[in-house]
Amino acid sequence: MLKSHTCGELRAEHIGQEVKLAGWVNRRRDYGSLVFVDLRDRWGVTQVVVDAGRSPEAKETVARIGHEYVLQIEGEVVARSPESVNDKLATGEIEIQARQVRILNPAKTPPFEISGDIEPGEETRMRWRYLDLRRERMQRNIILRHNAIWFIRRYLNERGFVEIETPILFKSTPEGARDYLVPSRVHPGKFYALPQSPQQLKQLLMVAGYEKYFQIARCFRDEDQRGDRQPEFTQLDMEMSFVERDDVLDLIESLMTAMIEEVSGRGVAKKPFPRLSYAEVIDRFGTDRPDIRFGLELTDIGKIVARSDFKVFTSTIEVGNKVRAIVAPNCAGYSRKDIADLEEIVKDAGAKGLATIAVQEDGTPKSSIAKFFADDLMQELIAAVGASPGDLILMVADVPSVVNEALSALRTEFGKRLNLVANGDLSFCWVIDFPLFEWNADEDRWDPSHHMFTSPKPEHVALLDTDPGKVLSQQYDLVCNGYEVAGGSIRIHDRNVQEKIFALIGLDVEQAKERFGHMLEAFEYGAPPHGGIAPGIDRLVMLMAGEPNIREVIAFPKSQRAADLMAGAPSEVDQQQLDDLHIKLADDIKPD
RNA sequence: GGGGGCGUAGUGUAGCGGUUAACAUGCUGGCCUGUCAAGCCAGAGAUCGCGGGUUCGAAUCCCGUCGCUCCCGCCA
């Protein structure tokens, strides 16, 4: 080894020892005949002193080095004088008196500072990602990710789970997200698809009798990016046989809690995780992934405003739509401009407008719509939404989905503005009892709201024939701080039920056989009742790291346009490669 | 596919119709034996993303384009 210790481990107890350290030059402070070098590796920083008087040769070498040179230092661990102890460094009690300095490799001046306060821009970071990854922030995140994955593997192994790899080259199914396709050389005109998730394969592993399966699985979806979405991402994919919904929920809940507390040092706000029905979270928060770190819940005020003279509200109620409100505490003083900003948010969500009532300190309302309300009706409204003097009531009238989306967006905004999300805790909740289907008006059929193997609640199976929209499923989502961090379900293992689902979602028997024949066939050979879940590793690590997007916890992420700015992927390929794959580019594709 | 923001020395920012394009940091040279964001002195470094237009004059205004980013659609 070129090093006897890491740059983070030497303490007072090592004083007097001869050591070899190796790492990168974090910083150099040059006094001419006395030079300090902060040597860095992933474990920390150790100060090296090069004294021209004691080791002229080392001084000669160290005069030539710059930032990020790779050095090997040989010398003695010595105590620092009491006034020069650096308590910002774990190794600050000691320093290395260098006897010899070897340049293992010089370094060009890096395009940005590896240690320092200047945060390089996104493009710069991605272009030199290997240097970005050298920075403390990224090393901390990547190692946190490692610890989380390591924790998961140990935890599940101890509970009888088997990690099984599934193919990356698999079969395309047009349902769901757009597939990444891989052309076949030996089958002209045919394509593999990269898995959107190992969904089918893990169910087949249940048929195969493994009972408890997991995989740290890479998943691929060719859809547009968000801060919490990358074209390839990692799931903790799991499936279990002979389980019921609560078995899955309980296991994941204890896994999440233990992992977060051990690995991230953060707290879990609510234990046990609240279990809320889909209907309840939509009603209370306007979204199926509520941030339950704070209140500001939605109130339905339809019954009250129906008795006002405000036409916008009364006509909305008459046609069966909704008027709902949230209360922003202590925001009665908002200016016209502040309100206009909020209005922008609800308009983005599709709402036509935003009505507000400022409850003044004396309890009287200040509002452009106050004149449409009798005084006692106004007081009834203020009481119904639970507003106090100094509060601002915000109301939206529209179809339910627009009202909910608009108010949910406002709620999120106020969570940030009012600093209700400041503490570092993670706040989980389960969302259960989802509708099995969503009506697809364009195609005039039902779409599965999760996926087509999701089991209805047993007591709702009969409704499949009479009122599919009312059927609730055994789907469950895990939500944390407003992010969906896991989703899963108990699956269908009954062939009759499965065929009913196919029919309702508009798949005829032939199509179903073509796409899922292997699944249907497998289910005839003794499929156990089973269910599973797939937590998103990237999002969980992002939340544990306190980062604003998942790029910060992925070593080599892609840009918004799905490009690798370091390697330059995707790229053109040789004509020969295209020929091998039987691919001819369309005429309108021009080379760059 | 649509909407918003950004693009100025290596890096991060300021400048937003007329400036010698500014500041910080990094870089180069010099001084310095107790610093740890070392300090001090001197210096180099920018065709203001690219293309077009408006104007006597454009980093600045307009159009297009490319890149990064946030959001909507999309993501079973």
CSV table of C-alpha atoms in Angstrom, one decimal, chain A residues 84 242 252 312 353 443 522 542 577:
chain,number,residue,atom,x,y,z
A,84,SER,CA,-2.4,25.9,16.6
A,242,PHE,CA,-48.7,-15.5,1.1
A,252,ILE,CA,-41.5,-1.5,4.7
A,312,VAL,CA,-69.0,32.7,-9.8
A,353,GLY,CA,-59.2,32.7,-10.6
A,443,GLU,CA,-60.2,6.0,-25.4
A,522,ALA,CA,-47.5,-19.0,-15.4
A,542,MET,CA,-32.3,12.5,-1.9
A,577,GLN,CA,-23.1,-0.8,-36.5
